[in-house]
CSV table of C-alpha atoms in Angstrom, one decimal:
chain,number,residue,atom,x,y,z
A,8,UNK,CA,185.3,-17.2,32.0
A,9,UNK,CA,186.6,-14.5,29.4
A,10,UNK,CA,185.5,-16.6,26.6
A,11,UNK,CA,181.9,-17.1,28.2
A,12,UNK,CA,181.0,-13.5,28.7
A,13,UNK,CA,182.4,-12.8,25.3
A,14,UNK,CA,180.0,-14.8,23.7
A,15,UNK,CA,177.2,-13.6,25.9
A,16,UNK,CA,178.1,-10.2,24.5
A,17,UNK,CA,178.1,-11.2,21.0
A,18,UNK,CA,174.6,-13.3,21.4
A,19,UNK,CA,173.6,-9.7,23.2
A,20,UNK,CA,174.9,-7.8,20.3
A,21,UNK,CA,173.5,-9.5,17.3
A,22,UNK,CA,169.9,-9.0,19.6
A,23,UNK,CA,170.1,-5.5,19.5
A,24,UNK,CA,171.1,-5.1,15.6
A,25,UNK,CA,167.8,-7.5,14.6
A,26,UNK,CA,165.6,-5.6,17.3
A,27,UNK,CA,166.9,-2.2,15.5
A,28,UNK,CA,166.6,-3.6,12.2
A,29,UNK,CA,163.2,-5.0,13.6
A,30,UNK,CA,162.0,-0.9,14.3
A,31,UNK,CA,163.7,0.5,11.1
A,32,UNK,CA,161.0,-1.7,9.0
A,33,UNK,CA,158.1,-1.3,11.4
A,34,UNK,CA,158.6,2.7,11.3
A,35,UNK,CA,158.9,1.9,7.5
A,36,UNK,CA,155.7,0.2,7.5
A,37,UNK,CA,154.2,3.0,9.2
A,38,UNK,CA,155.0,5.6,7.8
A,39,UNK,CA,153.6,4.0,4.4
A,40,UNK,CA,150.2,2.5,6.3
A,41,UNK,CA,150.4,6.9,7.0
A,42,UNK,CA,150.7,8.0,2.9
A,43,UNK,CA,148.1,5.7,2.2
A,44,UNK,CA,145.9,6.9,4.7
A,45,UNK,CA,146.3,10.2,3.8
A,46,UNK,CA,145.4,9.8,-0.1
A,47,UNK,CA,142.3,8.0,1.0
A,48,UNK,CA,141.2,10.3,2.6
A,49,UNK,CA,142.0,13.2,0.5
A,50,UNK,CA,140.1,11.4,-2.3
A,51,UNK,CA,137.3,10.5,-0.1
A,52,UNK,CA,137.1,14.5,1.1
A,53,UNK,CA,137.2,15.2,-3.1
A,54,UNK,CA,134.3,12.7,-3.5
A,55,UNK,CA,132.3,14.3,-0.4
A,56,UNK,CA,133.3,17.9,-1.8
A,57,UNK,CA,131.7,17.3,-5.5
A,58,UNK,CA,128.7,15.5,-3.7
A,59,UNK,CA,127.6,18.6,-2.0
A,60,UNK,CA,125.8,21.3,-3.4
A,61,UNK,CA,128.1,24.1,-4.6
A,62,UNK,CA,127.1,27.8,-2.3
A,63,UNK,CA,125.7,25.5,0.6
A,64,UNK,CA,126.8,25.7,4.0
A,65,UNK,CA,128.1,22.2,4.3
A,66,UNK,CA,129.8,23.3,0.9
A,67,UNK,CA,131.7,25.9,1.8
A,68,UNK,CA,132.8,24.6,5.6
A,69,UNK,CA,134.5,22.2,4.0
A,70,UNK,CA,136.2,24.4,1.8
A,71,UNK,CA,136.9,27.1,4.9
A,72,UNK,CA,138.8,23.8,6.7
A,73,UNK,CA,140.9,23.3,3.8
A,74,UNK,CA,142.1,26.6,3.4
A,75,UNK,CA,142.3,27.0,6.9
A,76,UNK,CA,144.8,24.1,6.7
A,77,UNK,CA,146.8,25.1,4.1
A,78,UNK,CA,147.0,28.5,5.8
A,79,UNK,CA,148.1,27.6,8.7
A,80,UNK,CA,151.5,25.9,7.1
A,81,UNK,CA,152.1,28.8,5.0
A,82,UNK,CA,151.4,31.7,7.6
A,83,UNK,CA,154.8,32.5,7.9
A,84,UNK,CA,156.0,32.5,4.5
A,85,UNK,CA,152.8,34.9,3.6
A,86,UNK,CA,153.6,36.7,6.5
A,87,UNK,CA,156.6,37.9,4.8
A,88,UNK,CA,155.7,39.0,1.1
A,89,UNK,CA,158.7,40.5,-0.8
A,90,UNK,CA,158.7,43.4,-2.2
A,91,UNK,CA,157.7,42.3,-5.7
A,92,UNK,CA,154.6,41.5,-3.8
A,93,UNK,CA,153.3,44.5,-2.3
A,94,UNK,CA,154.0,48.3,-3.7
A,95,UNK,CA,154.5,51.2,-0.8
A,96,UNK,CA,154.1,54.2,-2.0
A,97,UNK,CA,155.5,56.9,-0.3
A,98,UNK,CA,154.0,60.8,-0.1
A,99,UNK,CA,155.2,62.9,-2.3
A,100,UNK,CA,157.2,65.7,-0.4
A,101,UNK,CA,156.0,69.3,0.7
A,102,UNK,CA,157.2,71.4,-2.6
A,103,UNK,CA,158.1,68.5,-5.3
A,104,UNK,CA,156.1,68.8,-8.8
A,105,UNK,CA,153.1,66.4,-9.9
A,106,UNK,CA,153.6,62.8,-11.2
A,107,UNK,CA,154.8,63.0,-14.7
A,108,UNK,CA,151.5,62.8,-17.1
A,109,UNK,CA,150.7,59.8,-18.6
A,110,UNK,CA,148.0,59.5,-21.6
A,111,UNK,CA,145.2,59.6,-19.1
A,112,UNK,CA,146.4,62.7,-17.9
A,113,UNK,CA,147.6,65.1,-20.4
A,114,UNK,CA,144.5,67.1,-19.7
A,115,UNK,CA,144.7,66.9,-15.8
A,116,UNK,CA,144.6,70.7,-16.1
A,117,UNK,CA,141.5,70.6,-17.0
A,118,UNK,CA,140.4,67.3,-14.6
A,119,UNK,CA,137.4,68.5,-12.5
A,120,UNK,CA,138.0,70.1,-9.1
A,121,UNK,CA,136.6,69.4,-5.8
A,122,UNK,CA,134.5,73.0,-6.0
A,123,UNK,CA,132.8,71.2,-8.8
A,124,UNK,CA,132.1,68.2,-6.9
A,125,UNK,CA,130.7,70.3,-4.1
A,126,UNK,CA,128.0,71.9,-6.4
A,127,UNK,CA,126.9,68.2,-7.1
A,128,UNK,CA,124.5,67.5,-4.3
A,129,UNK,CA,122.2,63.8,-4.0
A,130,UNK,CA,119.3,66.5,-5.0
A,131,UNK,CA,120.8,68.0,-7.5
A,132,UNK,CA,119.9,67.3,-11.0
A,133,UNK,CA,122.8,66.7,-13.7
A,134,UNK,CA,120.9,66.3,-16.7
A,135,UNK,CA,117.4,65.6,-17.7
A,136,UNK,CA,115.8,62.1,-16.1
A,137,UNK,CA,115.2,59.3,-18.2
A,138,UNK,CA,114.5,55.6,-17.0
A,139,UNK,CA,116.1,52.8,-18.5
A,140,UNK,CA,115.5,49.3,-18.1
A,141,UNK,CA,117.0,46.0,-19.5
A,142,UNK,CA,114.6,46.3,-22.9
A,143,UNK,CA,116.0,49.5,-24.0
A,144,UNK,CA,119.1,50.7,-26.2
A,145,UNK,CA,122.6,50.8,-24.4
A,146,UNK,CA,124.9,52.5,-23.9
A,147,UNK,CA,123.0,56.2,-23.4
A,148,UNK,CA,124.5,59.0,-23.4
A,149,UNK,CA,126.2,60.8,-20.1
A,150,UNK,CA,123.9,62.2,-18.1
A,151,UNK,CA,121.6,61.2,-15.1
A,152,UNK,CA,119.2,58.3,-15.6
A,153,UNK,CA,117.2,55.4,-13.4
A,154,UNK,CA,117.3,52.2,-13.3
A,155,UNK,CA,113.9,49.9,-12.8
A,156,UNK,CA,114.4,47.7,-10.2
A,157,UNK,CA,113.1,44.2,-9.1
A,158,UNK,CA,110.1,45.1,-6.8
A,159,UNK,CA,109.5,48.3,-7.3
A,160,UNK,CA,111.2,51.4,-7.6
A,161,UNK,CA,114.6,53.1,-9.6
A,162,UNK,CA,117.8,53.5,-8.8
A,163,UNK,CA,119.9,56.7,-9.9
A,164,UNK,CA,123.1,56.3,-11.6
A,165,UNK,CA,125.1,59.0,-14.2
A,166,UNK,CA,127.3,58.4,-17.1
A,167,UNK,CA,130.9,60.4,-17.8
A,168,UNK,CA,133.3,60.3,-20.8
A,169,UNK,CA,133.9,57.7,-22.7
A,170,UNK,CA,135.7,54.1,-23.6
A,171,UNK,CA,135.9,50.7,-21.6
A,172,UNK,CA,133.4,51.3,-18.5
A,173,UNK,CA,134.0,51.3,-14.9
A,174,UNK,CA,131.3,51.3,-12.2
A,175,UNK,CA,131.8,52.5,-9.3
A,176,UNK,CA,130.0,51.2,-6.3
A,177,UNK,CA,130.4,54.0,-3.3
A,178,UNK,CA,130.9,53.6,0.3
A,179,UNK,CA,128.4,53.3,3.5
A,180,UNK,CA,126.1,51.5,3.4
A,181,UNK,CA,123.9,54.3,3.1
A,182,UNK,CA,126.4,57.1,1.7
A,183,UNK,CA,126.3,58.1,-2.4
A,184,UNK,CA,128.3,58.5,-5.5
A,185,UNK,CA,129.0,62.3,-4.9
A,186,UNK,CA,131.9,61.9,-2.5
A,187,UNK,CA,133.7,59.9,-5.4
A,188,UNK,CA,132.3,61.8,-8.2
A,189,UNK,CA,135.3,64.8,-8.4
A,190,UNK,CA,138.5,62.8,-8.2
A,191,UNK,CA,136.9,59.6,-9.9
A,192,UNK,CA,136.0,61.2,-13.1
A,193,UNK,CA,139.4,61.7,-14.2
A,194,UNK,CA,139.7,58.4,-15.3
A,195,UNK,CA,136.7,59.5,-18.0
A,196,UNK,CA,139.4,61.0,-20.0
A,197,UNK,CA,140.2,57.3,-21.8
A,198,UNK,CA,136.6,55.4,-20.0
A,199,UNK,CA,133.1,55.6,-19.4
A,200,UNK,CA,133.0,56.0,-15.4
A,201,UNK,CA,129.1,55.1,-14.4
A,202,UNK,CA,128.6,56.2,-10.9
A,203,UNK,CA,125.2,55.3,-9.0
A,204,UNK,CA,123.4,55.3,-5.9
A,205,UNK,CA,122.8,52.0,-4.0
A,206,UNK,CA,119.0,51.1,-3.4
A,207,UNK,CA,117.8,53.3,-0.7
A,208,UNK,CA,121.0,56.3,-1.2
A,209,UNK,CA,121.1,59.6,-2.8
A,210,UNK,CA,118.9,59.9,-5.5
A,211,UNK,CA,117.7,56.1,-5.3
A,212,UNK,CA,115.9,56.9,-2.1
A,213,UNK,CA,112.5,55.9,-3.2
A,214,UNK,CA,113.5,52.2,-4.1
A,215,UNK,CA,112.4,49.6,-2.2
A,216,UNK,CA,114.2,48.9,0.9
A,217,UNK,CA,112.5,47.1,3.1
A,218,UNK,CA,113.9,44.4,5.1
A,219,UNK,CA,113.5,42.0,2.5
A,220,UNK,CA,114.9,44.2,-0.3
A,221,UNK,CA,117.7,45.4,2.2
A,222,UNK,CA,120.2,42.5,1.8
A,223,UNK,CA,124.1,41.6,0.2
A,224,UNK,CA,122.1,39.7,-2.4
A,225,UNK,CA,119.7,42.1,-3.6
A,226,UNK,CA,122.3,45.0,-3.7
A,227,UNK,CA,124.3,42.5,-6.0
A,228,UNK,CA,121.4,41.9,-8.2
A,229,UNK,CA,120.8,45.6,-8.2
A,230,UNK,CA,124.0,46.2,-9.5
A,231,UNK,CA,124.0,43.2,-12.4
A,232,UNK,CA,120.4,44.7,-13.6
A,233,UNK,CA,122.8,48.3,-14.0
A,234,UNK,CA,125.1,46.4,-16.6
A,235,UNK,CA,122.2,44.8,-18.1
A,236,UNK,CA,120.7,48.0,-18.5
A,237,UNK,CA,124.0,49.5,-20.0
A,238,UNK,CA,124.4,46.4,-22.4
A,239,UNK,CA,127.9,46.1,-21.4
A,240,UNK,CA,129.2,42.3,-21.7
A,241,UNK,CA,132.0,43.1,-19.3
A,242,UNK,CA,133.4,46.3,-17.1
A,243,UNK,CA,136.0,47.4,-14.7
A,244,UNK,CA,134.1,47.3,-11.4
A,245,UNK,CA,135.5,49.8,-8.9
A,246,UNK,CA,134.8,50.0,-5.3
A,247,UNK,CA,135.5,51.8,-2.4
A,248,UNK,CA,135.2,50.9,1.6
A,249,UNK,CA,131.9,49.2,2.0
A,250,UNK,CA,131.5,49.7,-2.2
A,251,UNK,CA,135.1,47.5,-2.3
A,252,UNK,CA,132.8,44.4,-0.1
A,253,UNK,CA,130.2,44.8,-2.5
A,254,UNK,CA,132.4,44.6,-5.6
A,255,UNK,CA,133.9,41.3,-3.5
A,256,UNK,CA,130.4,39.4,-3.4
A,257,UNK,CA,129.5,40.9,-7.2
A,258,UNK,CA,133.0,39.3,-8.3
A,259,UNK,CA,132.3,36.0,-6.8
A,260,UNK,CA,128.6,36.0,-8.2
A,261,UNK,CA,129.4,37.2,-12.0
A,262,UNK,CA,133.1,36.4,-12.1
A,263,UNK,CA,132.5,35.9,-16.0
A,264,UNK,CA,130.9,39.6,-16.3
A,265,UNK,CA,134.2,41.6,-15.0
A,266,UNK,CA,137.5,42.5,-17.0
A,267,UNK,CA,138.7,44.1,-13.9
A,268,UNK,CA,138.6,44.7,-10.0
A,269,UNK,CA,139.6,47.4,-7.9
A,270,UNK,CA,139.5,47.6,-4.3
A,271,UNK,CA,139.9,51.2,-2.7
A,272,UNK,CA,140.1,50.7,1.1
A,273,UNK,CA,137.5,47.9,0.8
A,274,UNK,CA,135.8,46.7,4.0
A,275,UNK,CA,137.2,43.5,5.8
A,276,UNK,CA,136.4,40.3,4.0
A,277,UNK,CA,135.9,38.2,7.0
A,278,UNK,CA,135.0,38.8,10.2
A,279,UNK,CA,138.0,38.8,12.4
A,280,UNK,CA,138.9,42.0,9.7
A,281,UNK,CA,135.6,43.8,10.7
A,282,UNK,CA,136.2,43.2,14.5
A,283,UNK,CA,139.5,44.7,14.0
A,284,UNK,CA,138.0,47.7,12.3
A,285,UNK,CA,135.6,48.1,15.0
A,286,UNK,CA,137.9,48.0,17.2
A,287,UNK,CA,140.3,50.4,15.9
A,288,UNK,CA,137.2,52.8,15.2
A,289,UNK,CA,136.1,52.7,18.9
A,290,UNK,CA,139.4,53.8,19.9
A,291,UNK,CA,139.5,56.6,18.0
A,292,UNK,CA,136.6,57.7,18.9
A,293,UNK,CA,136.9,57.1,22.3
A,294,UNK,CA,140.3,59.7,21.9
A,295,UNK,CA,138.5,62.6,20.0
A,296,UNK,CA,136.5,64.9,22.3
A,297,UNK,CA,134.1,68.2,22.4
A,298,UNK,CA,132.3,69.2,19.6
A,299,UNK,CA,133.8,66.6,17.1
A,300,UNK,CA,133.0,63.6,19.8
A,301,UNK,CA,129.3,65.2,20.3
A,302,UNK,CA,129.0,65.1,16.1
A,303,UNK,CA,129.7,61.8,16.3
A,304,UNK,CA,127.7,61.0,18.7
A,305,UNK,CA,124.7,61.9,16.8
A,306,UNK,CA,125.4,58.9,13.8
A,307,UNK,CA,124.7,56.8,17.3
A,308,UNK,CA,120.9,56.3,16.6
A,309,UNK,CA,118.3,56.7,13.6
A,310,UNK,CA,116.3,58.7,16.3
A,311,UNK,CA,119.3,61.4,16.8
A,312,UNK,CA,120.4,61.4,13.4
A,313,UNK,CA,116.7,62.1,11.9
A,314,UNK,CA,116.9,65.4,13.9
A,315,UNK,CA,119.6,66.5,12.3
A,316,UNK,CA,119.1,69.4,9.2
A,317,UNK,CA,121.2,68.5,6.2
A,318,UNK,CA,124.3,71.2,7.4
A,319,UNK,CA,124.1,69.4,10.5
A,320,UNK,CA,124.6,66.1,8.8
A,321,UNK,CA,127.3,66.8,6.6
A,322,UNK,CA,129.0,67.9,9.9
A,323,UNK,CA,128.5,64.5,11.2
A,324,UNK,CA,130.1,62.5,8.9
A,325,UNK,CA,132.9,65.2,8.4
A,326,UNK,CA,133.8,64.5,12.4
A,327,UNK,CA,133.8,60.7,12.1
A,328,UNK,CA,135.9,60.8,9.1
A,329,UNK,CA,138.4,62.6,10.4
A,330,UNK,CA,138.7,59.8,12.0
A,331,UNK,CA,139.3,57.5,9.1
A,332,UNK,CA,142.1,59.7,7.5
A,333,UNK,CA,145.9,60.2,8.1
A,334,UNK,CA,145.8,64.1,8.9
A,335,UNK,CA,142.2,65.5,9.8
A,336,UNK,CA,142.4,67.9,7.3
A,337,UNK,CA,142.0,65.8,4.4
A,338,UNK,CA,138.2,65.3,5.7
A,339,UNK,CA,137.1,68.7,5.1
A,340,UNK,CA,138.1,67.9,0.8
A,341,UNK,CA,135.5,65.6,1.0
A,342,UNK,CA,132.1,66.3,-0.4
A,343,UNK,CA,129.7,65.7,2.3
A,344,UNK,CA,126.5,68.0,1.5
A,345,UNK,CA,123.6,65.7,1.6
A,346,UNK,CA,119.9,66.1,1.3
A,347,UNK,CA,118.0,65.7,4.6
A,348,UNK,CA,115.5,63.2,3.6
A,349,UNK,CA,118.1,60.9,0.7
A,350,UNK,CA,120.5,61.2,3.8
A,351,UNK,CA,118.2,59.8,6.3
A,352,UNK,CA,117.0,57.1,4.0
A,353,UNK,CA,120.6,56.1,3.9
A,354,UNK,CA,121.0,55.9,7.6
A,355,UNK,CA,117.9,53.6,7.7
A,356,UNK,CA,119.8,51.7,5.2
A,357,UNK,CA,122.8,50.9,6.6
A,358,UNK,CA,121.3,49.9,10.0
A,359,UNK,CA,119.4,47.7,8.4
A,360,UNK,CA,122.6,46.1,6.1
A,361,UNK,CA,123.9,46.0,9.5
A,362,UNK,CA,121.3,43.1,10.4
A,363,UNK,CA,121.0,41.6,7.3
A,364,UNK,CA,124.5,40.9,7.2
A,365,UNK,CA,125.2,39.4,11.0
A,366,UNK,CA,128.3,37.9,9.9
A,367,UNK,CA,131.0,38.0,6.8
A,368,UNK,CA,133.5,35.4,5.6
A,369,UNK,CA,134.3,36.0,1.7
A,370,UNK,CA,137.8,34.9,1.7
A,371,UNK,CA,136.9,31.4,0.5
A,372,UNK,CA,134.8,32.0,-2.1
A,373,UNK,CA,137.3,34.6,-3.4
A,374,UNK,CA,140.2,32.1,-3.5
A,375,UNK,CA,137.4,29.2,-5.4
A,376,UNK,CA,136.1,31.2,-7.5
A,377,UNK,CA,138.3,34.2,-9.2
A,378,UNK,CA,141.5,31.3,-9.1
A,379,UNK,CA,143.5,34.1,-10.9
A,380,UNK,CA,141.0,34.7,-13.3
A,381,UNK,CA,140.2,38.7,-13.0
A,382,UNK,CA,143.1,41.0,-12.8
A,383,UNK,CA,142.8,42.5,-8.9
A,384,UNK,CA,144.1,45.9,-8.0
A,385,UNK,CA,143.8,46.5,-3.8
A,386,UNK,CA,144.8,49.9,-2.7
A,387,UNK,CA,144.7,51.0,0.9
A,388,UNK,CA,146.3,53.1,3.0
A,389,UNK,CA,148.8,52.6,6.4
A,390,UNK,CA,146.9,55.0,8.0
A,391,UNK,CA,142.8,54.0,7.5
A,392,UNK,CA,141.0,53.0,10.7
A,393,UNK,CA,140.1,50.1,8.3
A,394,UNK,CA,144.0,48.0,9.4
A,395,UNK,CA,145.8,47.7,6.2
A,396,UNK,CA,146.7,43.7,6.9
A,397,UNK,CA,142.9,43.0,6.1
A,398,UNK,CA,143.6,44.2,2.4
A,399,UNK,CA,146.9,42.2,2.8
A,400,UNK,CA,144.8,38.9,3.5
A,401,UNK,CA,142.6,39.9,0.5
A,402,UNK,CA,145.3,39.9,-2.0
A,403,UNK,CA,146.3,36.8,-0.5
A,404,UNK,CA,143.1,35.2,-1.0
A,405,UNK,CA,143.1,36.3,-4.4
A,406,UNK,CA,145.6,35.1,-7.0
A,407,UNK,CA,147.9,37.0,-9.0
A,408,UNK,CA,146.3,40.5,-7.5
A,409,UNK,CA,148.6,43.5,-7.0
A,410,UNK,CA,148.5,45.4,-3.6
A,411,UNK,CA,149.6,48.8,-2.9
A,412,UNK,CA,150.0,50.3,0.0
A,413,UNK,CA,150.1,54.1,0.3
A,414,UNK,CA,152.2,55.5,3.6
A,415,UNK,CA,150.8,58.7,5.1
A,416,UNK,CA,147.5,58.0,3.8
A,417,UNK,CA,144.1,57.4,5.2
A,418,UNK,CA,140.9,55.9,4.0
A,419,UNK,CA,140.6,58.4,0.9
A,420,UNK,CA,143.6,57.6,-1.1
A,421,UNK,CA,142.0,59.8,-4.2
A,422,UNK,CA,142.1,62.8,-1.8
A,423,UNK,CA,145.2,61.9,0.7
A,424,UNK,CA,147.3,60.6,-2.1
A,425,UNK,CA,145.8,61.8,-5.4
A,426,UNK,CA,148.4,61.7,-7.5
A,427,UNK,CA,149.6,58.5,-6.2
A,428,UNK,CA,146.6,56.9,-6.7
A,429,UNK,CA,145.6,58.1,-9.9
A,430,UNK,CA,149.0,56.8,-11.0
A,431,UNK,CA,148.5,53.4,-9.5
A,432,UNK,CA,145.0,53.1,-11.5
A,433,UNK,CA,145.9,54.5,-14.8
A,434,UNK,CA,149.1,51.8,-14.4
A,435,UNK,CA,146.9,49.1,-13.6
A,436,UNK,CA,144.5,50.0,-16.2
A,437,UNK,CA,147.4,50.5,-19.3
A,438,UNK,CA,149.1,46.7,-18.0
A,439,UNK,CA,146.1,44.9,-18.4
A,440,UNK,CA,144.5,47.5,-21.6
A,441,UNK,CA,141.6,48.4,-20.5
């Protein structure tokens, strides 16, 4: 009887070992039949990729579900950039002396003040008018000029100092260059900074800018046909807020016409970044009250805002971006004196940008396209109702970019953190000799 279950528990037994070794090859089996799977379709998705027609929308969902994808494994490891990743730059304290000067800035004495750029108004004239266009000489010298553009009209732009150029492209939609113009122009010392007005701003307020004219493309073309015009084979394109989404979309456009980005506070570059900013700007505003909330109220509508004198709009825009800064204070260094009729020309511009634009998502085509290839600088500060995570996910989207991040500090980083910034840059600028 011993002997007979014995054996029935070795027969049992010697079941169980082949029935395991039986699964051990099966999930084998598997798990190659997986692999293979998995490279045959990754080399079908390659062939379906190069079969579609690069820019179209079929294109670029199928990039947006790959990088989607890959994000999604690496969210937490992105989530926690080192410090060699991302620079925070603290304020200097209440009392402590100036950055020490670097060549850029051993005639910061002598760097123009914001008085100066308060006598610079979007009437004002800076130098006798000329009109260039892509036939004549570049390379003009400083002064105020026009631009022909595509369709009619000219668009205003102004040359300072001199060496490798940098455009900047200013903030709005519908803002211009003279809110930038003071604190900007110390990097003329060692470059040629070219600010301009956008196509319907400032002193471009007679171009064309109907609906047709008023989109993200023909603001990029606008801005290629300036560097034609200047003859300049590359340049350092600088942009801030809105100016930084604009520089985004030029980059991924004529990636082979820049030697250098720099994002100031840039708009989001997709839209769950804009609803956030939105968002964050509704709150704010929903918090202020009185006089500055009735200000405010009055950027609500073309009809209130065409009511308002040129004092009156100034006043405006100094309420709602008080908003946008770390201490309210730092609003009234801005420049904000406008011409009535360039200021409402603006206004009509950026409510129709608002339309032409229904949606954004760059992060894609910045990832495809720049691959590393233009050095990126992103500042932006904790403090901007703009959330400083949607600069984070643009350095992430774009390779080997540096990202600084400026504590106590606002939307205007060349007014809240002067120094700071104008540190940052002129690093940037000597690292990569430009």
């Amino acid at each position: 009887m011993f002997g007979s279950n014995h054996s029935a528990q070795s027969i049992r037994g010697k079941r169980l070992t082949m029935a395991s070794q039986f699964i051990h090859v099966l999930t084998g089996v598997f798990a190659i039949f997986v692999i293979i799977t998995i490279l045959v379709s990754c080399h079908q998705n390659d062939r379906e990729l190069l079969q579609l027609p690069i820019g179209s929308q079929q294109h670029s969902m199928v990039l947006l579900t790959r990088l989607s994808a890959s994000r999604e494994l690496s969210t937490s490891r992105e989530r926690k950039r080192n410090s060699d990743d991302v620079i925070r730059v603290p304020p200097r304290p209440p009392g402590c002396s100036a950055l020490p000067a670097t060549r850029h800035e051993k005639s910061r004495g002598q760097a123009l003040s914001t008085s100066y750029l308060q006598s610079i108004s979007p009437a004002s004239s800076v130098a006798p008018d000329s009109i260039l266009s892509s036939r004549d000489a570049p390379n003009m010298v400083a002064g105020s000029h026009f631009v022909e553009l595509a369709g009619g009209g000219r668009m205003f732009y102004t040359k300072k100092g001199s060496g490798p150029p940098i455009i900047v492209a200013h903030g709005g939609p519908g803002l211009d260059h003279t809110y930038l113009a003071a604190e900007l122009s110390a990097f003329a010392e060692n470059h040629t900074v070219i600010f301009y007005d956008q196509r319907g701003s400032g002193r471009s307020h007679n171009a064309k800018k109907d609906k047709e004219h008023i989109t993200i493309e023909t603001f990029v073309d606008d801005l290629e046909e300036l560097r034609r015009c200047l003859g300049y084979e590359k340049f350092t394109l600088m942009g801030h807020s809105w100016g930084g989404l604009l520089s985004m979309y030029y980059a991924c456009a004529h990636p082979d016409r820049l030697s250098s980005l720099i994002l100031i506070n840039s708009a989001p570059a997709d839209q769950r970044g804009q609803n956030a900013f939105d968002e964050e700007l509704g709150w704010r505003m929903r918090q202020s009250g009185g006089k500055e909330a009735a200000c405010i109220e009055s950027l609500s509508s073309y009809g209130k805002f065409h009511s308002l004198n040129a004092t009156d709009i100034g006043a405006s825009y100094r309420a709602l971006f008080g908003l946008y800064v770390s201490d309210k204070h730092s609003a009234s260094k801005l420049n904000l004196e406008f011409d009535a009729v360039a200021a409402r020309s603006g206004f009509e511009i950026s409510q129709k940008m608002k339309w032409s634009v229904p949606r954004i998502d760059l992060l894609t085509d910045l990832t495809v396209t720049l691959k590393g290839r233009i050095p990126t600088l992103i500042l932006h500060g904790f403090d901007d109702v703009i959330p400083s995570w949607t600069s984070e996910e643009i350095s992430w989207a774009i390779a080997d970019s540096k990202l600084v991040l400026f504590e106590n500090c606002g939307h205007f980083p060349f007014v809240e953190a002067r120094e700071e910034f104008t540190a940052q840059v002129n690093d940037f600028l000597d690292e990569h000799h430009l």
